[in-house]
Amino acid sequence: MATRGALKGLDPDSAQRAGVGALIVNAYHLHLQPGGDAVARAGGLHGYMGWQGVLATDSGGFQIFSFQHGHVADEVKGRRHQRPPEDDLLVAAVKVDEDGADFRSYLDGSRQRFTPESSMQLQRSLGADLLMCLDECTPFHVPAAYTRAATERNVRWARRCFDEFERLEMGATQSLYGINHGGVYPELRSLSAAAISGLPFEGMAIGDCLGQTKQDWYQVVDQVVPLLPEERPRHLLGVGEPDDLVEGALRGIDSFDCAMPTRVARHGHALHRGQPRFRLDLTQARMAGDDGPLEEGCDCHTCARYSRAYLWHLFKAHELLGITLTAEHNLRFSARLLEQVREAISAGRLRELRNQLLSRSAETG
Ligand SMILES: [Zn+2]
C-alpha cells in the first residue's frame, strides 16, 4: 500500500528487494496532490515513483465516502478488516447522487467532484497496470436499505466505469477490476456478484464493508468467491494480516493489499510468527539486551545485518532508520508468507500451513 505514491519510510528498491511484487496507490490522494497532470507529465506513475513492479490504483471511493457517515475514527473498530483508516482527516460531508459524488479537498477545502467517468480518466492518465472502479463503500452501521441503494448504484457505476475505460483506449497494458459490494447482506452480495461477473472485467475485487470480525469476512468471502468467474483473478481489498493471507488463500483469494506492514513498523513492531498477533514489540526494555535478529530464519536485509538491540536503540532515540529497517523486514515477512502460501497450494498443504501459523502465534499469546 503506497497510498500517496510512496511506501511510508521505504524506497521502492528496498521493497523490491523484500520481494514485494505489486503496490497499490490511491488515485483520490494523487488527484488532490500533485494532480493527474503532474504524474502524466512524468510519463505515468511507474516513472514518477521509480517503481518498476506491478502498480494498481484504487479509486479513492473508500476515502471519500468514509467521511460521509461521520469521522472515520468512529468506524475504526468496525473497519479494522476494511481498508485501514490511514487517512484520518477531517473533511466536509460528501454528497452522492446518481451521477457521482461531491466532496471537499482535505488539503485546501476546494470543491471536488468524482464521477465514474472522471475516475477512469484520472486512473487511465496515472498509468497504473490495474485500475479499480469508482465505488461507494458503506460502513457497518448504516441501515440495510442504504447499503442496498448504494450496492445497486455501484453496479450502475461499474457499467459506466467499464464503458469509459473502453472508450479511453490507452494501450493494452491496463486492466480494470470490478468490485463486489453488498456489505454483510448475502442477497446484496449475490446481486452485485452476478452483475459484475456479467461484465468483461479482467479481475474481480471484493470490497465494501466486510463486517466487524474475522468470522464476518470469512462468511462474505465464502459466499462471494463461488459466484465469481473462476478464470479471473480475485482481489480482497484492504485485508492483509498474516493469518488473513492464509485464510483468504484457502477461500480462493489471489491477491491482497494492506498498509499494515509499514504502519506497524512506525510503532516499533516487527512481524514475527511466534508472537501474539504476529507482532514483536521492539520498544520493550528486554530488547535492549537481545543481540538476535528480528526473527530467526528470516532472510531479509535487516535480519542479516542488524540486531533487536540495535533496533531498540533506534526506536528509543527516535532515529528514522528504525522505521525503515523494520518496514523492510515486515514487507519481507508478508512476501515470504505468500511464497509459502503458493508452495503450499502446489503441494496441497495449505490447511497445514494455516494450522502451523495459528498454533505458533497462539503458543506465546
Ligand atoms: Zn527479517
Tab-separated table of C-alpha atoms and ligand atoms in Angstrom:
chain	number	residue	atom	x	y	z
A	1	MET	CA	0.000	0.000	0.000
A	2	ALA	CA	1.633	3.202	-1.221
A	3	THR	CA	-1.352	5.468	-0.582
A	4	ARG	CA	0.121	8.793	-1.638
A	5	GLY	CA	2.529	7.401	-4.207
A	6	ALA	CA	5.143	6.334	-1.655
A	7	LEU	CA	5.700	3.491	0.755
A	8	LYS	CA	5.971	5.031	4.188
A	9	GLY	CA	9.611	5.073	5.243
A	10	LEU	CA	10.944	2.879	2.448
A	11	ASP	CA	12.189	3.379	-1.111
A	12	PRO	CA	10.939	1.188	-3.979
A	13	ASP	CA	14.268	-0.657	-4.362
A	14	SER	CA	14.085	-1.882	-0.758
A	15	ALA	CA	10.514	-3.051	-1.326
A	16	GLN	CA	11.591	-4.916	-4.426
A	17	ARG	CA	14.493	-6.473	-2.521
A	18	ALA	CA	11.986	-7.604	0.125
A	19	GLY	CA	10.066	-9.464	-2.577
A	20	VAL	CA	7.096	-7.106	-2.962
A	21	GLY	CA	5.683	-7.578	-6.454
A	22	ALA	CA	2.911	-5.004	-6.575
A	23	LEU	CA	1.927	-1.693	-4.993
A	24	ILE	CA	-1.472	-0.019	-4.817
A	25	VAL	CA	-1.741	3.758	-4.899
A	26	ASN	CA	-4.748	5.920	-4.118
A	27	ALA	CA	-5.998	7.919	-7.118
A	28	TYR	CA	-8.005	10.222	-4.845
A	29	HIS	CA	-4.935	11.429	-2.962
A	30	LEU	CA	-2.902	11.869	-6.141
A	31	HIS	CA	-5.768	13.798	-7.743
A	32	LEU	CA	-5.675	16.338	-4.891
A	33	GLN	CA	-1.875	16.472	-4.886
A	34	PRO	CA	0.152	16.599	-7.119
A	35	GLY	CA	-2.716	16.160	-9.630
A	36	GLY	CA	-3.075	13.728	-12.508
A	37	ASP	CA	-1.351	16.108	-14.949
A	38	ALA	CA	1.851	16.208	-12.920
A	39	VAL	CA	2.024	12.414	-12.907
A	40	ALA	CA	1.163	12.164	-16.614
A	41	ARG	CA	3.918	14.688	-17.397
A	42	ALA	CA	6.411	12.340	-15.742
A	43	GLY	CA	5.234	9.592	-18.088
A	44	GLY	CA	2.966	7.910	-15.547
A	45	LEU	CA	3.174	6.579	-12.026
A	46	HIS	CA	5.876	3.966	-12.658
A	47	GLY	CA	8.410	6.605	-13.672
A	48	TYR	CA	7.141	9.204	-11.214
A	49	MET	CA	7.527	6.849	-8.225
A	50	GLY	CA	10.507	4.904	-9.513
A	51	TRP	CA	8.623	1.603	-9.195
A	52	GLN	CA	9.127	-1.000	-11.900
A	53	GLY	CA	6.810	-3.671	-10.495
A	54	VAL	CA	3.065	-4.077	-10.892
A	55	LEU	CA	1.112	-0.993	-9.914
A	56	ALA	CA	-2.585	-0.656	-9.107
A	57	THR	CA	-4.712	2.422	-8.428
A	58	ASP	CA	-7.683	2.378	-6.113
A	59	SER	CA	-10.336	4.937	-6.992
A	60	GLY	CA	-10.451	6.525	-3.550
A	61	GLY	CA	-14.129	5.741	-3.049
A	62	PHE	CA	-13.367	4.379	0.396
A	63	GLN	CA	-11.605	7.567	1.463
A	64	ILE	CA	-14.274	9.873	0.062
A	65	PHE	CA	-17.261	8.024	1.396
A	66	SER	CA	-15.864	7.185	4.786
A	67	PHE	CA	-16.367	10.857	5.632
A	68	GLN	CA	-19.987	10.899	4.567
A	69	HIS	CA	-21.084	8.896	7.565
A	70	GLY	CA	-19.122	10.753	10.221
A	71	HIS	CA	-15.475	10.994	11.069
A	72	VAL	CA	-13.623	7.875	10.074
A	73	ALA	CA	-12.320	7.425	13.627
A	74	ASP	CA	-15.892	6.498	14.650
A	75	GLU	CA	-15.606	3.497	12.423
A	76	VAL	CA	-12.150	2.309	13.300
A	77	LYS	CA	-13.304	-0.680	15.276
A	78	GLY	CA	-15.894	-1.721	12.733
A	79	ARG	CA	-13.489	-1.264	9.901
A	80	ARG	CA	-10.429	-2.992	11.117
A	81	HIS	CA	-10.776	-5.607	8.367
A	82	GLN	CA	-11.537	-2.950	5.794
A	83	ARG	CA	-9.042	-0.694	4.180
A	84	PRO	CA	-7.170	0.827	7.109
A	85	PRO	CA	-8.096	4.269	8.433
A	86	GLU	CA	-4.863	5.763	7.238
A	87	ASP	CA	-6.499	8.935	6.136
A	88	ASP	CA	-7.773	10.106	9.433
A	89	LEU	CA	-8.534	13.605	8.234
A	90	LEU	CA	-11.492	15.893	8.717
A	91	VAL	CA	-13.336	16.974	5.595
A	92	ALA	CA	-16.775	18.338	4.895
A	93	ALA	CA	-19.643	15.959	4.170
A	94	VAL	CA	-19.891	14.217	0.842
A	95	LYS	CA	-22.943	14.495	-1.355
A	96	VAL	CA	-23.732	11.474	-3.522
A	97	ASP	CA	-26.145	11.474	-6.432
A	98	GLU	CA	-26.768	9.115	-9.300
A	99	ASP	CA	-24.165	10.790	-11.448
A	100	GLY	CA	-21.289	10.972	-8.943
A	101	ALA	CA	-20.123	12.440	-5.656
A	102	ASP	CA	-19.227	15.958	-4.493
A	103	PHE	CA	-16.671	16.355	-1.773
A	104	ARG	CA	-14.214	18.891	-0.440
A	105	SER	CA	-10.444	18.613	-0.632
A	106	TYR	CA	-8.949	17.968	2.784
A	107	LEU	CA	-5.941	19.986	1.658
A	108	ASP	CA	-7.500	23.327	0.743
A	109	GLY	CA	-11.283	22.931	1.142
A	110	SER	CA	-11.866	23.273	-2.624
A	111	ARG	CA	-14.958	21.625	-4.100
A	112	GLN	CA	-14.257	18.433	-5.989
A	113	ARG	CA	-16.406	16.016	-7.929
A	114	PHE	CA	-15.800	12.407	-8.937
A	115	THR	CA	-17.945	10.529	-11.427
A	116	PRO	CA	-17.290	7.032	-12.769
A	117	GLU	CA	-16.116	8.689	-15.993
A	118	SER	CA	-13.764	11.205	-14.343
A	119	SER	CA	-12.332	8.455	-12.135
A	120	MET	CA	-11.494	6.376	-15.213
A	121	GLN	CA	-9.975	9.400	-16.972
A	122	LEU	CA	-7.829	10.079	-13.915
A	123	GLN	CA	-6.762	6.475	-13.405
A	124	ARG	CA	-6.057	5.943	-17.108
A	125	SER	CA	-3.799	9.006	-17.127
A	126	LEU	CA	-1.998	7.942	-13.927
A	127	GLY	CA	-0.896	4.925	-15.948
A	128	ALA	CA	-1.086	2.079	-13.415
A	129	ASP	CA	-1.425	-1.525	-14.614
A	130	LEU	CA	-4.589	-2.369	-12.651
A	131	LEU	CA	-7.438	0.092	-12.188
A	132	MET	CA	-10.433	-0.106	-9.840
A	133	CYS	CA	-13.991	1.055	-10.482
A	134	LEU	CA	-15.247	4.067	-8.525
A	135	ASP	CA	-17.486	2.772	-5.763
A	136	GLU	CA	-19.290	3.905	-2.660
A	137	CYS	CA	-18.250	1.927	0.409
A	138	THR	CA	-20.932	1.644	3.053
A	139	PRO	CA	-19.939	1.392	6.700
A	140	PHE	CA	-21.283	-1.256	9.046
A	141	HIS	CA	-23.712	0.953	10.964
A	142	VAL	CA	-25.875	2.286	8.090
A	143	PRO	CA	-29.366	0.802	7.571
A	144	ALA	CA	-29.666	-2.165	5.218
A	145	ALA	CA	-31.808	-0.053	2.872
A	146	TYR	CA	-28.897	2.359	2.431
A	147	THR	CA	-26.496	-0.475	1.633
A	148	ARG	CA	-28.999	-1.796	-0.921
A	149	ALA	CA	-29.311	1.576	-2.671
A	150	ALA	CA	-25.509	2.003	-2.707
A	151	THR	CA	-24.951	-1.554	-3.985
A	152	GLU	CA	-27.391	-1.038	-6.850
A	153	ARG	CA	-25.834	2.310	-7.715
A	154	ASN	CA	-22.343	0.763	-7.590
A	155	VAL	CA	-23.479	-1.749	-10.221
A	156	ARG	CA	-24.617	1.093	-12.474
A	157	TRP	CA	-21.333	2.933	-11.812
A	158	ALA	CA	-19.384	-0.233	-12.650
A	159	ARG	CA	-21.020	-0.343	-16.101
A	160	ARG	CA	-20.224	3.339	-16.653
A	161	CYS	CA	-16.618	2.786	-15.492
A	162	PHE	CA	-16.248	-0.084	-17.914
A	163	ASP	CA	-17.668	1.914	-20.857
A	164	GLU	CA	-15.400	4.878	-20.137
A	165	PHE	CA	-12.375	2.620	-19.625
A	166	GLU	CA	-13.032	1.062	-23.051
A	167	ARG	CA	-13.615	4.423	-24.696
A	168	LEU	CA	-10.256	5.708	-23.427
A	169	GLU	CA	-8.214	3.035	-25.156
A	170	MET	CA	-4.716	3.988	-23.986
A	171	GLY	CA	-2.715	0.862	-24.569
A	172	ALA	CA	-3.364	-2.789	-23.997
A	173	THR	CA	-1.409	-2.990	-20.764
A	174	GLN	CA	-4.033	-1.569	-18.405
A	175	SER	CA	-6.725	-3.755	-16.839
A	176	LEU	CA	-9.902	-2.814	-14.978
A	177	TYR	CA	-11.201	-4.648	-11.902
A	178	GLY	CA	-14.866	-4.754	-10.943
A	179	ILE	CA	-15.711	-4.604	-7.235
A	180	ASN	CA	-18.244	-6.742	-5.373
A	181	HIS	CA	-20.398	-4.907	-2.810
A	182	GLY	CA	-23.323	-5.605	-0.528
A	183	GLY	CA	-21.927	-5.263	2.997
A	184	VAL	CA	-22.787	-8.227	5.207
A	185	TYR	CA	-26.048	-8.936	3.343
A	186	PRO	CA	-25.853	-12.188	1.339
A	187	GLU	CA	-28.685	-11.184	-1.007
A	188	LEU	CA	-26.947	-7.914	-1.926
A	189	ARG	CA	-23.574	-9.649	-2.312
A	190	SER	CA	-25.206	-12.101	-4.771
A	191	LEU	CA	-26.878	-9.345	-6.725
A	192	SER	CA	-23.584	-7.458	-7.028
A	193	ALA	CA	-21.576	-10.591	-7.901
A	194	ALA	CA	-23.985	-11.536	-10.700
A	195	ALA	CA	-23.889	-8.029	-12.173
A	196	ILE	CA	-20.106	-7.526	-12.156
A	197	SER	CA	-19.471	-11.097	-13.344
A	198	GLY	CA	-21.587	-10.237	-16.391
A	199	LEU	CA	-19.153	-7.505	-17.411
A	200	PRO	CA	-15.788	-8.370	-19.009
A	201	PHE	CA	-13.590	-7.051	-16.181
A	202	GLU	CA	-10.113	-8.563	-16.153
A	203	GLY	CA	-10.314	-9.200	-12.422
A	204	MET	CA	-12.700	-9.073	-9.511
A	205	ALA	CA	-12.200	-7.341	-6.188
A	206	ILE	CA	-14.211	-7.939	-3.035
A	207	GLY	CA	-14.780	-4.666	-1.223
A	208	ASP	CA	-17.335	-2.687	0.785
A	209	CYS	CA	-17.986	-3.409	4.449
A	210	LEU	CA	-16.790	-6.892	5.357
A	211	GLY	CA	-18.318	-6.867	8.849
A	212	GLN	CA	-16.768	-6.415	12.257
A	213	THR	CA	-14.965	-9.670	12.950
A	214	LYS	CA	-12.776	-12.063	11.012
A	215	GLN	CA	-15.645	-14.561	11.027
A	216	ASP	CA	-17.739	-11.912	9.234
A	217	TRP	CA	-15.307	-11.513	6.357
A	218	TYR	CA	-14.770	-15.271	6.102
A	219	GLN	CA	-18.535	-15.595	5.595
A	220	VAL	CA	-18.666	-12.860	2.963
A	221	VAL	CA	-15.736	-14.336	1.021
A	222	ASP	CA	-17.057	-17.911	1.360
A	223	GLN	CA	-20.295	-16.764	-0.171
A	224	VAL	CA	-18.948	-14.484	-2.901
A	225	VAL	CA	-15.962	-16.388	-4.346
A	226	PRO	CA	-18.045	-19.239	-5.840
A	227	LEU	CA	-20.219	-16.599	-7.560
A	228	LEU	CA	-17.251	-15.011	-9.388
A	229	PRO	CA	-15.848	-16.289	-12.690
A	230	GLU	CA	-13.239	-18.920	-11.877
A	231	GLU	CA	-10.774	-17.900	-14.581
A	232	ARG	CA	-10.416	-14.299	-13.423
A	233	PRO	CA	-8.160	-13.182	-10.526
A	234	ARG	CA	-9.810	-12.230	-7.238
A	235	HIS	CA	-8.522	-9.457	-5.003
A	236	LEU	CA	-9.547	-8.832	-1.389
A	237	LEU	CA	-9.407	-5.091	-0.694
A	238	GLY	CA	-7.676	-3.828	2.433
A	239	VAL	CA	-7.119	-7.149	4.207
A	240	GLY	CA	-3.610	-8.453	4.884
A	241	GLU	CA	-2.777	-9.569	8.432
A	242	PRO	CA	-0.582	-12.710	8.325
A	243	ASP	CA	-3.453	-15.084	9.180
A	244	ASP	CA	-5.699	-13.232	6.700
A	245	LEU	CA	-3.343	-14.067	3.821
A	246	VAL	CA	-3.662	-17.798	4.507
A	247	GLU	CA	-7.376	-17.709	5.352
A	248	GLY	CA	-8.004	-15.709	2.170
A	249	ALA	CA	-5.969	-18.091	0.009
A	250	LEU	CA	-7.906	-21.035	1.477
A	251	ARG	CA	-11.071	-19.335	0.275
A	252	GLY	CA	-9.844	-18.684	-3.267
A	253	ILE	CA	-8.406	-15.160	-2.960
A	254	ASP	CA	-5.426	-14.474	-5.270
A	255	SER	CA	-4.178	-11.075	-4.093
A	256	PHE	CA	-4.367	-8.679	-1.139
A	257	ASP	CA	-3.426	-5.116	-0.257
A	258	CYS	CA	-2.725	-3.747	3.177
A	259	ALA	CA	-0.876	-0.840	4.800
A	260	MET	CA	-0.267	-2.853	7.970
A	261	PRO	CA	3.402	-3.914	7.397
A	262	THR	CA	4.652	-0.337	7.127
A	263	ARG	CA	2.130	1.055	9.622
A	264	VAL	CA	3.116	-1.262	12.474
A	265	ALA	CA	6.804	-0.601	11.698
A	266	ARG	CA	6.181	3.033	12.579
A	267	HIS	CA	5.055	1.875	16.027
A	268	GLY	CA	8.182	-0.241	16.529
A	269	HIS	CA	6.502	-3.571	15.798
A	270	ALA	CA	8.255	-6.258	13.777
A	271	LEU	CA	6.136	-9.048	12.279
A	272	HIS	CA	7.038	-12.355	13.852
A	273	ARG	CA	5.438	-15.795	13.656
A	274	GLY	CA	5.885	-16.734	17.288
A	275	GLN	CA	4.346	-13.633	18.848
A	276	PRO	CA	0.791	-12.725	19.838
A	277	ARG	CA	-0.944	-11.102	16.845
A	278	PHE	CA	2.327	-11.727	14.948
A	279	ARG	CA	3.950	-8.608	16.402
A	280	LEU	CA	7.252	-8.309	18.256
A	281	ASP	CA	7.434	-5.027	20.183
A	282	LEU	CA	10.945	-3.702	19.595
A	283	THR	CA	10.465	-0.885	22.100
A	284	GLN	CA	10.202	-3.253	25.084
A	285	ALA	CA	13.062	-2.940	27.583
A	286	ARG	CA	14.022	-6.612	27.194
A	287	MET	CA	15.018	-5.933	23.557
A	288	ALA	CA	17.890	-3.734	24.754
A	289	GLY	CA	19.987	-6.783	25.604
A	290	ASP	CA	18.890	-9.057	22.755
A	291	ASP	CA	21.577	-9.457	20.105
A	292	GLY	CA	19.492	-11.784	17.930
A	293	PRO	CA	17.836	-10.839	14.622
A	294	LEU	CA	14.238	-9.567	14.465
A	295	GLU	CA	13.115	-13.068	13.508
A	296	GLU	CA	15.210	-16.256	13.396
A	297	GLY	CA	15.281	-17.727	9.902
A	298	CYS	CA	14.253	-14.505	8.121
A	299	ASP	CA	16.351	-13.810	5.009
A	300	CYS	CA	15.716	-10.073	4.876
A	301	HIS	CA	18.376	-7.370	4.680
A	302	THR	CA	17.532	-6.123	8.201
A	303	CYS	CA	17.755	-9.541	9.869
A	304	ALA	CA	21.034	-10.277	8.080
A	305	ARG	CA	22.744	-7.166	9.397
A	306	TYR	CA	21.074	-5.756	12.498
A	307	SER	CA	20.102	-6.946	15.980
A	308	ARG	CA	16.982	-6.424	18.061
A	309	ALA	CA	19.140	-4.463	20.490
A	310	TYR	CA	20.177	-2.015	17.752
A	311	LEU	CA	16.575	-1.617	16.598
A	312	TRP	CA	15.519	-0.991	20.227
A	313	HIS	CA	18.148	1.745	20.407
A	314	LEU	CA	16.983	3.318	17.115
A	315	PHE	CA	13.349	3.476	18.261
A	316	LYS	CA	14.347	4.782	21.687
A	317	ALA	CA	16.472	7.500	20.039
A	318	HIS	CA	13.681	8.317	17.528
A	319	GLU	CA	16.005	7.539	14.639
A	320	LEU	CA	14.059	7.209	11.374
A	321	LEU	CA	16.292	4.319	10.333
A	322	GLY	CA	14.486	2.135	12.889
A	323	ILE	CA	11.238	2.517	10.960
A	324	THR	CA	12.900	1.898	7.589
A	325	LEU	CA	14.683	-1.273	8.704
A	326	THR	CA	11.602	-2.654	10.462
A	327	ALA	CA	9.385	-1.848	7.470
A	328	GLU	CA	11.704	-3.796	5.163
A	329	HIS	CA	11.571	-6.816	7.481
A	330	ASN	CA	7.772	-6.584	7.694
A	331	LEU	CA	7.381	-6.453	3.921
A	332	ARG	CA	9.713	-9.427	3.576
A	333	PHE	CA	7.686	-11.283	6.232
A	334	SER	CA	4.486	-10.847	4.199
A	335	ALA	CA	6.200	-11.645	0.893
A	336	ARG	CA	7.778	-14.824	2.334
A	337	LEU	CA	4.470	-15.915	3.789
A	338	LEU	CA	2.846	-15.500	0.368
A	339	GLU	CA	5.687	-17.518	-1.196
A	340	GLN	CA	4.921	-20.261	1.327
A	341	VAL	CA	1.211	-19.999	0.546
A	342	ARG	CA	1.938	-20.561	-3.150
A	343	GLU	CA	4.175	-23.553	-2.384
A	344	ALA	CA	1.559	-24.986	-0.023
A	345	ILE	CA	-1.149	-24.623	-2.682
A	346	SER	CA	1.012	-26.564	-5.175
A	347	ALA	CA	1.712	-29.248	-2.577
A	348	GLY	CA	-1.892	-29.404	-1.333
A	349	ARG	CA	-0.772	-28.388	2.179
A	350	LEU	CA	-2.457	-25.037	2.669
A	351	ARG	CA	-4.548	-26.117	5.662
A	352	GLU	CA	-1.439	-27.474	7.325
A	353	LEU	CA	0.303	-24.115	6.825
A	354	ARG	CA	-2.688	-22.299	8.321
A	355	ASN	CA	-2.738	-24.553	11.393
A	356	GLN	CA	1.020	-24.173	11.868
A	357	LEU	CA	0.836	-20.395	11.629
A	358	LEU	CA	-2.048	-20.082	14.080
A	359	SER	CA	-0.625	-22.507	16.624
A	360	ARG	CA	2.776	-20.784	16.692
A	361	SER	CA	1.219	-17.376	17.288
A	362	ALA	CA	-1.119	-18.808	19.959
A	363	GLU	CA	1.680	-20.649	21.825
A	364	THR	CA	3.160	-17.421	23.055
A	365	GLY	CA	-0.107	-15.460	23.048
B	1	ZN	ZN	13.783	-10.028	8.620
